[in-house]
């Protein structure tokens, strides 16, 4: 899960890209980067850290031009500690390309081999995003055939990417001297949406991971990018689109609605807020149906994602809804923090319990989901420390029992608390008196109720069904081993480039020549 933005404007685009990234900061807090185009020159700045920390005034001044792309990174593959794997990525042949990617490929190793052996291209990092960039560059080179680049050649190149790449990917890219390119994988797993703005000087276009970025930036939502579709806006502002995949079908990631997306976003015609409210109503009905004698004094949400669900749970059960935790908004989202120890340490820094809401009460805590159980266990203990008589825990999502390989950091079953445990065992593991889960069928119906035209979702983390090819037992075993090795290496990494401006990457990229600005 990452945040991506692309804008073609009639005025300088640097501030628009920066503001768009801040709206999408929840999608990735590890690193951020912006590339702008000024004529045939790319200006780039990227570094580890939050958007507000990566870009200084002098960096923004150097990001000249009326077209650009931006990215905030949440690492799921490669090294989480390397500035080199911050995005966007750049390659100078052919034409000069930059690319930002949200998602995860499942055939990265095969593509890396093909690029080296057959395409004669070099990949410098472990990032699948750099692999995608080089696959796209190679396909453009083939389709252009040494001739002048045109939309047909670009769309043919995207079709080539679709044939070769397996997994989830939403892409924003720029081609030097030509325009902005955006496309979505043939299954539409990760979100991508288009907006436009009628300015005094003409029409401006924007693509982003979520509609909220388009809304906040003053653009008007046009539509979602269709699965397999490519959008091209040239430097003159001409808009082109084409379906580039064979047999595309829409399978949005169900976890976007459960947790990842902002509640004020609309993805594939589905209101994230409405789905979370519906999830709460269904969960409340299940608790009431299966536990008619349970005594609950108060329903308390785990801020912030679970609030819409918790309100509905309380209403269905006919009990009070209260706020029992105060969130420190300067602490990142623990689920997307790389490393188990970081997540565990940050829980009590992130949340503080108000004893008055817990003392002497039977409390039902509601969260959007339970993934590793680290946060849940700490929160249950906080409630007990405040004097709660009984602590029940409810998840608005079903048990997360399987790895997600499409861009969410839950790749190994050994880390998932629901793997091999039933609800009673999970309750014991997190210290709760009981745990209640949403049913998958009900979750799907809650979401489909907002857009019945969507018949299928990627729910692989709940049901273990992977909709793309390439996800074999061997593949899952391989990423589990790779993750263990990466975390073992990361334990000894000093992270010396974090917050260190000397670790930043700031480039001027002109016709394949790059100079580092110190």
Coordinates of C-alpha atoms in Angstrom, one line a residue:
X1 CA 0.0 0.0 0.0
X2 CA 1.4 3.3 -1.1
X3 CA 0.0 6.7 -2.1
X4 CA 0.5 8.0 -5.7
X5 CA -0.4 11.3 -7.3
X6 CA 0.0 12.6 -10.9
X7 CA -1.0 16.1 -12.1
X8 CA -0.9 17.9 -15.4
X9 CA -1.5 21.5 -14.7
X10 CA -1.4 24.9 -16.3
X11 CA 0.7 26.4 -13.6
X12 CA 3.5 25.2 -11.3
X13 CA 2.6 21.8 -9.9
X14 CA 5.0 21.4 -7.0
X15 CA 2.6 22.6 -4.2
X16 CA -0.3 20.6 -5.6
X17 CA 1.8 17.4 -5.5
X18 CA 3.0 18.2 -2.0
X19 CA -0.5 18.8 -0.8
X20 CA -1.8 15.7 -2.5
X21 CA 0.8 13.6 -0.8
X22 CA -0.1 15.0 2.6
X23 CA -3.7 13.9 2.1
X24 CA -2.5 10.4 1.2
X25 CA 0.1 10.2 4.0
X26 CA -2.0 7.5 5.7
X27 CA -1.1 5.2 2.8
X28 CA 2.7 5.3 3.5
X29 CA 4.9 6.9 6.1
X30 CA 8.3 5.4 5.3
X31 CA 9.4 7.7 2.5
X32 CA 8.2 10.3 0.0
X33 CA 9.2 11.7 -3.4
X34 CA 8.2 14.1 -6.0
X35 CA 9.3 14.5 -9.7
X36 CA 8.3 17.4 -11.8
X37 CA 8.8 18.0 -15.5
X38 CA 10.1 21.2 -16.9
X39 CA 10.3 20.8 -20.7
X40 CA 12.5 17.7 -21.2
X41 CA 14.1 18.0 -17.8
X42 CA 12.9 16.1 -14.7
X43 CA 13.5 17.5 -11.2
X44 CA 13.4 15.0 -8.4
X45 CA 13.6 15.0 -4.6
X46 CA 12.9 12.1 -2.4
X47 CA 14.0 10.8 1.1
X48 CA 12.9 8.7 4.0
X49 CA 10.3 10.1 6.3
X50 CA 6.9 11.8 6.4
X51 CA 6.0 14.3 3.6
X52 CA 6.4 17.3 5.9
X53 CA 9.9 16.2 6.9
X54 CA 11.2 15.2 3.4
X55 CA 10.5 18.5 1.6
X56 CA 12.1 21.8 2.6
X57 CA 11.5 25.2 1.0
X58 CA 14.6 24.9 -1.1
X59 CA 13.5 21.4 -2.3
X60 CA 10.2 22.8 -3.4
X61 CA 11.7 25.7 -5.3
X62 CA 13.8 23.2 -7.3
X63 CA 10.7 21.2 -8.3
X64 CA 9.9 23.3 -11.4
X65 CA 7.3 22.6 -14.1
X66 CA 3.6 22.2 -14.7
X67 CA 3.5 18.3 -14.7
X68 CA 4.6 15.9 -12.1
X69 CA 4.1 12.7 -10.1
X70 CA 4.5 12.0 -6.4
X71 CA 4.7 9.0 -4.1
X72 CA 4.6 8.1 -0.4
X73 CA 6.0 4.7 0.4
X74 CA 4.8 1.9 2.6
X75 CA 7.4 -0.9 2.2
X76 CA 6.3 -4.4 1.5
X77 CA 9.2 -5.6 -0.6
X78 CA 12.9 -4.9 -0.6
X79 CA 14.6 -2.9 2.2
X80 CA 12.6 -0.6 4.4
X81 CA 15.7 1.3 5.4
X82 CA 17.1 2.3 2.1
X83 CA 16.7 5.8 0.5
X84 CA 17.5 4.2 -2.8
X85 CA 14.2 2.4 -2.7
X86 CA 12.2 5.6 -2.2
X87 CA 10.1 6.4 -5.2
X88 CA 9.6 7.6 -7.9
X89 CA 12.2 5.7 -9.9
X90 CA 14.0 7.0 -13.0
X91 CA 15.5 5.4 -16.1
X92 CA 16.9 7.3 -19.0
X93 CA 16.3 4.9 -21.8
X94 CA 14.2 5.2 -23.9
X95 CA 13.1 8.9 -23.8
X96 CA 13.5 9.2 -20.0
X97 CA 10.9 7.7 -17.7
X98 CA 9.9 8.2 -14.0
X99 CA 7.4 5.9 -12.2
X100 CA 5.6 5.5 -8.9
X101 CA 3.9 2.3 -8.0
X102 CA 1.2 1.2 -5.5
X103 CA 0.9 -2.6 -5.1
X104 CA 3.1 -5.6 -5.3
X105 CA 4.2 -8.0 -8.0
X106 CA 4.3 -11.7 -7.4
X107 CA 6.6 -12.6 -10.3
X108 CA 9.4 -10.1 -9.5
X109 CA 12.2 -12.7 -9.5
X110 CA 11.2 -14.0 -13.0
X111 CA 11.0 -10.4 -14.4
X112 CA 14.4 -9.5 -12.9
X113 CA 15.9 -12.5 -14.7
X114 CA 14.1 -11.7 -17.9
X115 CA 15.3 -8.1 -17.8
X116 CA 18.9 -9.1 -17.3
X117 CA 19.0 -12.1 -19.7
X118 CA 16.7 -11.0 -22.5
X119 CA 16.0 -7.3 -22.3
X120 CA 19.6 -6.4 -21.3
X121 CA 18.4 -4.0 -18.7
X122 CA 19.9 -3.4 -15.2
X123 CA 17.9 -3.2 -12.0
X124 CA 19.7 -1.5 -9.1
X125 CA 17.5 -2.3 -6.1
X126 CA 15.3 -5.0 -4.7
X127 CA 12.1 -3.0 -5.4
X128 CA 9.5 -4.5 -7.7
X129 CA 8.6 -0.9 -8.6
X130 CA 12.0 -0.5 -10.3
X131 CA 11.3 -3.8 -12.1
X132 CA 8.0 -2.4 -13.3
X133 CA 9.7 0.7 -14.6
X134 CA 12.2 -1.3 -16.6
X135 CA 9.6 -3.6 -18.0
X136 CA 7.6 -0.5 -19.1
X137 CA 10.7 1.1 -20.6
X138 CA 11.6 -2.0 -22.5
X139 CA 8.0 -2.4 -23.9
X140 CA 8.0 1.3 -24.9
X141 CA 11.3 0.7 -26.7
X142 CA 9.8 -2.2 -28.6
X143 CA 6.5 -0.6 -29.5
X144 CA 8.1 2.7 -30.6
X145 CA 10.6 0.8 -32.9
X146 CA 12.9 3.8 -33.0
X147 CA 10.2 6.0 -34.3
X148 CA 8.6 9.1 -32.9
X149 CA 6.5 8.2 -29.8
X150 CA 2.7 8.4 -30.0
X151 CA -0.3 7.3 -27.9
X152 CA -0.6 4.0 -29.8
X153 CA 2.9 3.0 -29.0
X154 CA 2.5 3.9 -25.3
X155 CA -0.8 1.9 -25.0
X156 CA 0.9 -1.0 -26.8
X157 CA 3.7 -0.8 -24.2
X158 CA 1.2 -0.9 -21.3
X159 CA -0.4 -4.0 -22.9
X160 CA 3.0 -5.6 -22.9
X161 CA 3.3 -4.8 -19.2
X162 CA 0.0 -6.4 -18.5
X163 CA 1.1 -9.6 -20.3
X164 CA 4.3 -9.8 -18.3
X165 CA 3.5 -8.6 -14.8
X166 CA 1.5 -10.6 -12.3
X167 CA 0.1 -9.0 -9.1
X168 CA -1.4 -5.7 -8.1
X169 CA -0.3 -2.4 -9.5
X170 CA -1.6 1.1 -9.8
X171 CA 1.0 3.2 -11.7
X172 CA 1.7 6.9 -12.3
X173 CA 4.6 7.6 -14.7
X174 CA 6.0 10.5 -16.8
X175 CA 7.7 10.2 -20.2
X176 CA 10.1 13.0 -20.9
X177 CA 8.8 15.5 -23.4
X178 CA 5.6 13.6 -23.9
X179 CA 3.2 13.4 -20.9
X180 CA 1.7 11.7 -17.9
X181 CA 0.8 8.0 -18.0
X182 CA -1.4 6.2 -15.4
X183 CA -2.7 2.6 -15.5
X184 CA -4.1 -0.1 -13.3
X185 CA -3.6 -3.9 -13.2
X186 CA -6.1 -6.1 -15.1
X187 CA -7.8 -7.1 -11.8
X188 CA -8.1 -3.6 -10.5
X189 CA -6.9 -4.7 -7.1
X190 CA -5.3 -1.4 -6.0
X191 CA -7.3 1.8 -6.5
X192 CA -6.7 4.6 -9.0
X193 CA -9.0 7.5 -9.8
X194 CA -9.1 10.5 -12.2
X195 CA -10.1 14.1 -11.7
X196 CA -10.1 17.3 -13.6
X197 CA -10.2 21.0 -13.0
X198 CA -11.4 23.8 -15.3
X199 CA -8.9 26.5 -14.7
X200 CA -8.7 29.9 -16.3
X201 CA -6.0 28.7 -18.6
X202 CA -7.6 25.4 -19.6
X203 CA -8.4 21.9 -18.3
X204 CA -6.1 20.3 -15.7
X205 CA -6.0 16.6 -14.8
X206 CA -5.1 14.6 -11.7
X207 CA -4.8 10.9 -10.9
X208 CA -4.5 9.7 -7.4
X209 CA -4.9 6.6 -5.2
X210 CA -8.1 7.9 -3.5
X211 CA -10.8 10.3 -4.3
X212 CA -10.2 12.3 -1.2
X213 CA -7.0 13.7 -2.7
X214 CA -8.9 14.9 -5.8
X215 CA -11.6 16.5 -3.6
X216 CA -9.2 18.3 -1.3
X217 CA -7.1 19.6 -4.2
X218 CA -10.2 21.3 -5.8
X219 CA -10.5 18.9 -8.7
X220 CA -13.7 17.2 -9.7
X221 CA -13.8 13.4 -9.8
X222 CA -14.3 12.0 -13.3
X223 CA -14.2 8.3 -12.7
X224 CA -12.1 5.4 -11.5
X225 CA -9.5 4.0 -13.8
X226 CA -10.8 0.7 -15.1
X227 CA -8.9 -2.5 -14.6
X228 CA -6.3 -2.8 -17.3
X229 CA -7.0 0.7 -18.6
X230 CA -4.3 3.2 -19.3
X231 CA -4.8 7.0 -19.1
X232 CA -2.4 9.3 -21.1
X233 CA -2.3 13.1 -20.8
X234 CA 0.2 14.8 -23.1
X235 CA 2.1 18.0 -22.4
X236 CA -0.5 20.0 -24.3
X237 CA -3.3 18.6 -22.0
X238 CA -4.8 16.2 -24.5
X239 CA -6.5 13.3 -22.8
X240 CA -6.4 9.7 -24.1
X241 CA -7.5 6.4 -22.7
X242 CA -7.5 2.8 -23.8
X243 CA -8.2 -0.6 -22.5
X244 CA -4.9 -2.4 -22.7
X245 CA -5.6 -5.8 -21.1
X246 CA -7.2 -8.9 -22.4
X247 CA -10.2 -10.1 -20.3
X248 CA -9.9 -7.5 -17.5
X249 CA -12.2 -7.8 -14.5
X250 CA -12.6 -5.8 -11.3
X251 CA -11.6 -7.3 -8.0
X252 CA -10.9 -4.4 -5.6
X253 CA -8.9 -5.2 -2.4
X254 CA -11.4 -5.6 0.3
X255 CA -8.9 -4.4 2.9
X256 CA -9.0 -0.9 1.4
X257 CA -12.6 -0.6 2.8
X258 CA -11.8 -2.3 6.1
X259 CA -8.7 -0.3 7.0
X260 CA -6.4 1.2 4.4
X261 CA -8.4 4.0 2.8
X262 CA -9.6 7.2 4.4
X263 CA -13.3 7.1 5.3
X264 CA -14.1 10.2 3.2
X265 CA -12.9 8.4 0.0
X266 CA -15.0 6.7 -2.6
X267 CA -13.3 3.8 -4.3
X268 CA -14.9 2.1 -7.4
X269 CA -18.2 3.8 -6.6
X270 CA -18.2 2.6 -3.0
X271 CA -18.2 5.0 0.0
X272 CA -15.6 3.8 2.5
X273 CA -17.5 5.4 5.3
X274 CA -20.8 3.8 4.4
X275 CA -19.2 0.4 4.2
X276 CA -17.7 0.7 7.6
X277 CA -21.0 1.8 9.1
X278 CA -22.7 -1.2 7.5
X279 CA -19.9 -3.5 8.8
X280 CA -20.7 -2.3 12.3
X281 CA -24.4 -2.9 11.9
X282 CA -23.8 -6.5 10.7
X283 CA -21.3 -7.1 13.5
X284 CA -23.7 -5.8 16.1
X285 CA -26.5 -8.1 14.8
X286 CA -24.1 -11.1 14.9
X287 CA -23.1 -10.4 18.5
X288 CA -26.8 -9.9 19.6
X289 CA -27.8 -13.1 17.7
X290 CA -25.1 -15.4 19.0
X291 CA -24.7 -13.9 22.5
X292 CA -28.1 -12.8 23.7
X293 CA -27.2 -13.0 27.4
X294 CA -24.0 -11.0 27.2
X295 CA -23.8 -7.9 29.4
X296 CA -22.1 -4.9 27.8
X297 CA -22.2 -1.5 29.5
X298 CA -20.3 0.5 26.9
X299 CA -18.9 0.2 23.3
X300 CA -15.6 2.0 22.8
X301 CA -13.8 2.3 19.4
X302 CA -10.1 1.9 18.8
X303 CA -9.4 5.2 17.0
X304 CA -9.7 6.1 14.3
X305 CA -10.7 3.7 11.5
X306 CA -13.2 1.7 13.6
X307 CA -15.4 4.6 14.7
X308 CA -18.2 4.3 12.1
X309 CA -18.4 0.6 12.9
X310 CA -18.4 1.1 16.6
X311 CA -21.2 3.6 16.5
X312 CA -23.4 1.1 14.7
X313 CA -22.5 -1.7 17.0
X314 CA -23.6 0.3 20.0
X315 CA -26.8 1.3 18.3
X316 CA -27.7 -2.3 17.4
X317 CA -26.9 -3.5 20.9
X318 CA -28.7 -0.6 22.5
X319 CA -25.8 0.4 24.8
X320 CA -23.8 3.5 25.2
X321 CA -21.1 4.6 22.8
X322 CA -18.2 6.4 24.4
X323 CA -14.7 7.5 23.5
X324 CA -12.3 5.8 25.8
X325 CA -8.9 6.3 24.1
X326 CA -7.2 9.5 23.1
X327 CA -4.9 9.2 20.1
X328 CA -1.6 11.0 19.7
X329 CA -1.9 12.1 16.1
X330 CA 1.9 12.5 15.8
X331 CA 2.5 8.8 16.0
X332 CA 2.2 6.8 12.8
X333 CA -0.3 4.0 12.1
X334 CA 1.1 1.0 14.0
X335 CA -0.2 -1.6 11.5
X336 CA 1.9 -0.1 8.6
X337 CA 5.1 0.3 10.7
X338 CA 7.8 -2.0 9.5
X339 CA 9.0 -4.4 12.2
X340 CA 7.1 -6.0 15.1
X341 CA 9.1 -4.3 17.8
X342 CA 8.4 -0.8 16.4
X343 CA 4.7 -1.6 16.3
X344 CA 4.7 -2.9 19.9
X345 CA 6.6 0.0 21.3
X346 CA 4.4 2.6 19.6
X347 CA 1.0 1.4 20.9
X348 CA 1.1 3.1 24.3
X349 CA 2.7 6.2 22.8
X350 CA -0.1 6.3 20.3
X351 CA -3.1 5.7 22.6
X352 CA -3.9 6.7 26.1
X353 CA -6.9 5.3 28.0
X354 CA -9.3 7.5 30.0
X355 CA -10.0 5.5 33.3
X356 CA -13.4 7.1 33.8
X357 CA -14.8 5.2 30.8
X358 CA -13.5 1.8 31.9
X359 CA -13.6 1.5 35.7
X360 CA -16.1 -1.0 36.9
X361 CA -17.6 -1.6 33.4
X362 CA -18.1 -4.4 31.0
X363 CA -16.5 -3.0 27.9
X364 CA -16.8 -4.0 24.3
X365 CA -13.8 -2.7 22.3
X366 CA -14.3 -2.4 18.5
X367 CA -11.5 -2.4 16.0
X368 CA -11.5 -2.6 12.2
X369 CA -9.5 -5.8 12.2
X370 CA -7.1 -7.9 14.2
X371 CA -3.9 -8.7 12.2
X372 CA -0.9 -9.6 14.4
X373 CA -2.7 -9.0 17.7
X374 CA 0.1 -6.9 19.0
X375 CA -2.0 -3.7 19.3
X376 CA -5.1 -5.6 20.4
X377 CA -3.2 -7.2 23.3
X378 CA -1.8 -3.9 24.5
X379 CA -5.1 -2.2 24.3
X380 CA -7.0 -4.9 26.2
X381 CA -4.4 -4.6 29.0
X382 CA -4.8 -0.9 29.0
X383 CA -8.5 -1.3 29.6
X384 CA -7.9 -3.8 32.4
X385 CA -5.3 -1.4 34.0
X386 CA -8.1 1.2 34.0
X387 CA -10.3 -1.1 36.1
X388 CA -12.6 -2.7 33.5
X389 CA -14.6 -5.6 34.9
X390 CA -14.7 -7.5 31.6
X391 CA -13.1 -6.7 28.3
X392 CA -14.6 -8.0 25.1
X393 CA -13.0 -7.4 21.7
X394 CA -14.9 -7.2 18.4
X395 CA -13.4 -7.0 14.9
X396 CA -15.4 -5.4 12.1
X397 CA -13.5 -7.7 9.7
X398 CA -13.2 -11.5 9.6
X399 CA -10.1 -13.3 10.9
X400 CA -7.0 -12.5 8.9
X401 CA -5.6 -16.0 8.4
X402 CA -3.6 -15.8 5.1
X403 CA -0.8 -13.7 3.7
X404 CA -1.6 -10.8 1.6
X405 CA 0.8 -10.6 -1.4
X406 CA -0.7 -7.6 -3.2
X407 CA 0.8 -4.7 -1.3
X408 CA -0.1 -5.1 2.4
X409 CA 2.5 -5.9 5.0
X410 CA 1.1 -9.3 6.2
X411 CA 3.1 -11.8 4.2
X412 CA 3.7 -14.6 6.7
X413 CA 1.1 -16.8 8.4
X414 CA 3.2 -17.2 11.5
X415 CA 2.7 -13.5 12.2
X416 CA -1.1 -13.6 11.9
X417 CA -2.8 -14.3 15.3
X418 CA -5.8 -15.9 13.7
X419 CA -3.7 -18.5 11.8
X420 CA -4.4 -21.8 13.4
X421 CA -6.6 -20.3 16.2
X422 CA -10.3 -20.1 16.8
X423 CA -12.0 -17.1 18.5
X424 CA -11.6 -18.5 22.0
X425 CA -7.9 -19.1 21.5
X426 CA -7.5 -15.6 20.0
X427 CA -9.3 -14.1 23.0
X428 CA -6.9 -16.0 25.3
X429 CA -3.9 -14.8 23.3
X430 CA -4.9 -11.1 23.5
X431 CA -6.2 -11.3 27.1
X432 CA -9.8 -10.6 26.3
X433 CA -12.9 -12.3 27.9
X434 CA -14.2 -13.0 24.4
X435 CA -13.6 -12.0 20.7
X436 CA -16.2 -11.5 18.1
X437 CA -15.5 -11.4 14.4
X438 CA -17.5 -10.3 11.3
X439 CA -18.4 -13.0 8.8
X440 CA -16.8 -12.7 5.4
X441 CA -20.1 -13.2 3.5
X442 CA -21.6 -10.4 5.4
X443 CA -18.6 -8.1 4.9
X444 CA -18.8 -8.6 1.2
X445 CA -22.5 -7.9 1.1
X446 CA -22.0 -4.8 3.2
X447 CA -19.6 -3.5 0.6
X448 CA -21.6 -4.6 -2.4
X449 CA -24.7 -2.9 -1.1
X450 CA -22.9 0.4 -1.9
X451 CA -22.2 -0.7 -5.5
X452 CA -24.0 -3.9 -6.6
X453 CA -22.2 -3.8 -9.9
X454 CA -19.1 -5.2 -8.3
X455 CA -19.5 -8.9 -7.9
X456 CA -16.0 -9.9 -6.6
X457 CA -13.3 -8.7 -4.3
X458 CA -9.8 -9.7 -3.5
X459 CA -10.3 -11.1 0.0
X460 CA -7.2 -13.3 0.0
X461 CA -6.1 -12.3 3.5
X462 CA -9.4 -13.7 4.7
X463 CA -10.1 -16.7 2.4
X464 CA -6.7 -17.6 1.0
X465 CA -8.0 -17.3 -2.6
X466 CA -5.5 -15.4 -4.8
X467 CA -7.0 -14.0 -8.0
X468 CA -3.7 -13.6 -10.0
X469 CA -1.4 -16.3 -11.2
X470 CA 2.0 -17.0 -9.6
X471 CA 0.9 -17.3 -6.0
X472 CA 2.1 -20.9 -5.2
X473 CA 3.1 -22.6 -2.0
X474 CA 6.7 -22.2 -3.1
X475 CA 6.2 -18.5 -3.6
X476 CA 4.6 -18.0 -0.2
X477 CA 7.4 -20.0 1.4
X478 CA 10.0 -17.9 -0.4
X479 CA 8.6 -14.6 0.8
X480 CA 8.4 -15.9 4.3
X481 CA 12.1 -16.8 4.2
X482 CA 12.9 -13.5 2.6
X483 CA 11.0 -11.5 5.2
X484 CA 12.8 -13.3 8.0
X485 CA 16.1 -12.6 6.5
X486 CA 15.3 -8.9 5.9
X487 CA 14.1 -8.4 9.5
X488 CA 17.3 -10.2 10.8
X489 CA 19.4 -7.8 8.7
X490 CA 17.3 -4.8 9.7
X491 CA 17.8 -5.5 13.4
X492 CA 21.4 -4.4 13.0
X493 CA 20.7 -1.4 10.7
X494 CA 21.4 1.9 12.3
X495 CA 19.0 3.7 9.9
X496 CA 21.6 6.5 9.7
X497 CA 19.8 8.2 6.8
X498 CA 16.5 8.7 8.6
X499 CA 16.0 12.4 9.1
X500 CA 19.5 13.1 7.7
X501 CA 19.4 15.5 4.8
X502 CA 22.6 14.2 3.5
X503 CA 20.7 11.0 2.8
X504 CA 18.2 12.7 0.6
X505 CA 18.1 12.3 -3.2
X506 CA 17.7 15.5 -5.2
X507 CA 18.3 15.3 -8.9
X508 CA 18.0 17.3 -12.1
X509 CA 17.5 14.7 -14.9
X510 CA 18.0 16.1 -18.3
X511 CA 18.1 13.9 -21.4
X512 CA 19.6 11.0 -19.4
X513 CA 22.2 13.1 -17.6
X514 CA 21.8 13.5 -13.8
X515 CA 23.6 15.7 -11.4
X516 CA 23.2 15.5 -7.7
X517 CA 22.5 18.8 -6.0
X518 CA 24.1 18.9 -2.6

